[in-house]
Every structure is written in C-alpha cells, then in structure tokens.
Amino acid sequence: MKEQILAKFKEIFGGEGEVSLYFAPGRVNMIGEHTDYNGGHVFPCALTIGTYGAVRKRSDKTLRFYSMNFEKLGIIESSIEGLKPEKEAGWTNYPKGVIWAFGERGMKVDTGFDLLLYGNIPNGSGLSSSASVEVLTGFILKELYGFDVTNQDLALIGQFSENKFNGVNCGIMDQFAIAMGKAGHAIFLDTATLKYEYAPIQLKDAKIVISCSNKKRGLGDSKYNERRSECETALAQISQVAGINSLGDLNEEQFEQCKNSIKDEVIRQRAKHAVYENQRTIKAVSALKNNDVELFGKLMNESHVSLRDDYEVTGIELDTLVEEAWKVEGVIGSRMTGAGFGGCTVSIVKDDAVDTFIKQVGSAYEKKIGYKADFYVVEIGDGPCKLV
Ligand code: GLA
C-alpha cells in the first residue's frame, strides 16, 4: 500500500522534493460508552486499520488536499491564513481545524503543504475516521514544523478542533485512544483526570469482530449533542442535592438515592446510563485483569441494553446486529460501539465460531434490514507513526 500511496502523491501533486508517509489508527471502544463527557471511564483501543497521509511541505502559504477515498472531489485548495470551516470543504475541515487549533495554542504553521490521504477505516462507521485524520494531521504538523507536543497534547488539540472548528461536542475518548494507542492493549482512561492505564487484551481463543451496519451517521446530524445537554441538565439538578462535579462521581447506590432530584423521567434514564455504564466499565476492566473474559462479555451485553433502553442511541440496525450476535454460540459479548445511531458493533467471538457468526448474523441482518452488513476481524495496533 505504501508504494501505491506515494505513487498517487506524485501523480496528483507532481513536483520534486521529499515526500513523507505517516499513519494514524482508527479505534474501537470495548466498553464505557457516552461516559467520556460525563467524567467517567472508557476502555477503547487503537486498531491496525486507519489513515495514511503522504505529505510534502511547500514554500508558499498554499494548502492542497487530496483523498483517495473521495477521488471525485479532486484537489481541494486553500490557504493557511484565515482558516474557517466551510461546508464545501468536506473532509478537509478536519485537517484545517487541527492547523487552526495549533495556531490557537501559539503554534503557528507558517508555510503550506500538500497532503494526500488514504484511509481503510470504513467512513461514518463509528470507528473514528475523523479523529484518526485529526491525530494524523497533528502528528504531521509536529514532525514537519518541529512543534514541541506530546501525543496526549495531540489528543487534546484534536478534540479542541472538533469541538470548536467542526462544531461537534465530542469527548476525549477517540482522539486519546488513537494518539496513545498501544498494540495488544486497551486504554483504561479516567476522562475526569486523564489518568490512564494500559490493559493487555489477551483473549486466547477468541477474536474481536467488528460488524458494520452500513447505516451511515455523522455526529453533527445525530442526537449526540442532544444527549450531552440532557446529561448536563441531569447533573445540574443532581448537584443541588449531591456535591458532585460530574455524573461519573456517583456509584449506583448514590445515584439511586438522589435520582429523584431529576425531574424529567427521560433525563433520569440518561443519567442512569451514564452512572451505571461508568461503574460497568470499572468492573469490566477488573474482570479482564482477573482473566474473567466471560464476565467482561456479560458486562458488554449489559452495556448494549442500557444504550438501547435508557440512553436510546442504538436503532434497529445496531440492535439487530447485537441481538443476532447474542444467539450465536461462542459469542462472549456483543454491543454497539461509538456514538451509536448507526455505525458498528463490537463482539468477542470464540475463534471457532467466527465463520458461523459472520454467516448467521450477516444473513439475518440482510433479511431484516434489506442491505448487507460488513464484518472485520480486527487487531489492536499502535498510535501514530512515521512510515517513510
Ligand atoms: C463519539 C465521541 C466520543 C464518545 C462516543 C460515545 O465517538 O466522539 O467522544 O462520546 O461517541 O461513547
């Protein structure tokens, strides 16, 4: 693939001079969903699929972008001066947002560059193709212009750019998982403090299978921001009776004691998910440490039920994939992953059940939904790197 990407760069942008090639992964979250903007825990991991970026610095102020995934758009050109989000700019709003965010932190990019991307994360699948582009861009800026930033800074800058430039109020999970990824490990992150710990994922005789619903979603047009504000309302009401900074500060018992301070029943349900999901994530990680993969799987299943019934972010496509997965013998756990409303599910499946899983879930899904799902047996990979 490397050679094809570099050859494409030459074909599209021509010219002389050294071209470098970088990579940033996508991510899948194992458990801890919609907790990262509630001061809770998450447990994501970086994947070996992701985004490749071939880049060459320019001596003028021009930026030129090209994506092998959106060839019809051709070269998209702009300037490093006066960057602002534009609808017609499509995916280039992500790298532009990161350049802008570096500037906001006093790291001014003074010359432009040509950037060609190729991603093998299915777009809009909930595996964080946009956060992958953000972290990739940050990593490239650091290398090309010599900025003094850590990978953790790249995660925060990526999130800032997505919040402030692209208008999606996402939490820190995706960018953190990508920037800090470590092969063979998931990251147990406390989003209230950014304290984290790597936990080895040793499934022995099982695999992580991602089922992609092929129902596209974008965070901007989903109910993501609505859920966030529902949680803020819940927190404001609970805070009047309990001295907490975030819903993640409560355990189940504490929540049950003060939940009636939340007036609206739906808002109460949202808060319940945030509290219980955080506690589930803590329990799931300790189950894994005790080599109790079965319990980990059970908690994954409970997570899905809570996202379906209390948080209401699943939908028929994700519910079908998960409920069909639960019927397959050899499935240890299965749940939606990411923001929801479409995108993917993540399942832990015994090695000898993987083929049956794909066949059985695939055909039931197509029968019910009317189009196919895609399946990926994935590996846990490292964070961003320079390839060439
Ligand atoms: C999206 C957001 C994350 C997180 C998840 C839900 O992926 O970008 O910050 O909130 O949804 O867990």
mmCIF file of C-alpha atoms in Angstrom, residues 13 28 62 138 165 183 199 211 232 259 288 296 301 311 332 346 373:
data_model
loop_
_atom_site.group_PDB
_atom_site.id
_atom_site.type_symbol
_atom_site.label_atom_id
_atom_site.label_comp_id
_atom_site.label_asym_id
_atom_site.label_seq_id
_atom_site.Cartn_x
_atom_site.Cartn_y
_atom_site.Cartn_z
ATOM 1 C CA PHE A 13 0.731 16.763 -6.940
ATOM 2 C CA VAL A 28 -12.897 0.695 18.746
ATOM 3 C CA THR A 62 -0.987 27.202 -0.021
ATOM 4 C CA GLY A 138 -1.367 16.865 14.438
ATOM 5 C CA PHE A 165 -13.864 24.258 14.476
ATOM 6 C CA ALA A 183 -0.585 -2.796 20.227
ATOM 7 C CA ALA A 199 -4.557 -3.225 29.992
ATOM 8 C CA SER A 211 -19.828 -5.665 12.465
ATOM 9 C CA GLU A 232 -25.793 18.466 31.665
ATOM 10 C CA LYS A 259 -32.101 10.283 41.328
ATOM 11 C CA LEU A 288 -10.266 -8.697 32.477
ATOM 12 C CA PHE A 296 -16.300 -8.944 30.618
ATOM 13 C CA ASN A 301 -24.110 -7.126 26.777
ATOM 14 C CA TYR A 311 -29.810 6.108 26.529
ATOM 15 C CA ILE A 332 -18.770 -13.984 24.637
ATOM 16 C CA VAL A 346 -18.044 -4.918 18.656
ATOM 17 C CA ALA A 373 -23.503 -5.626 6.948
#
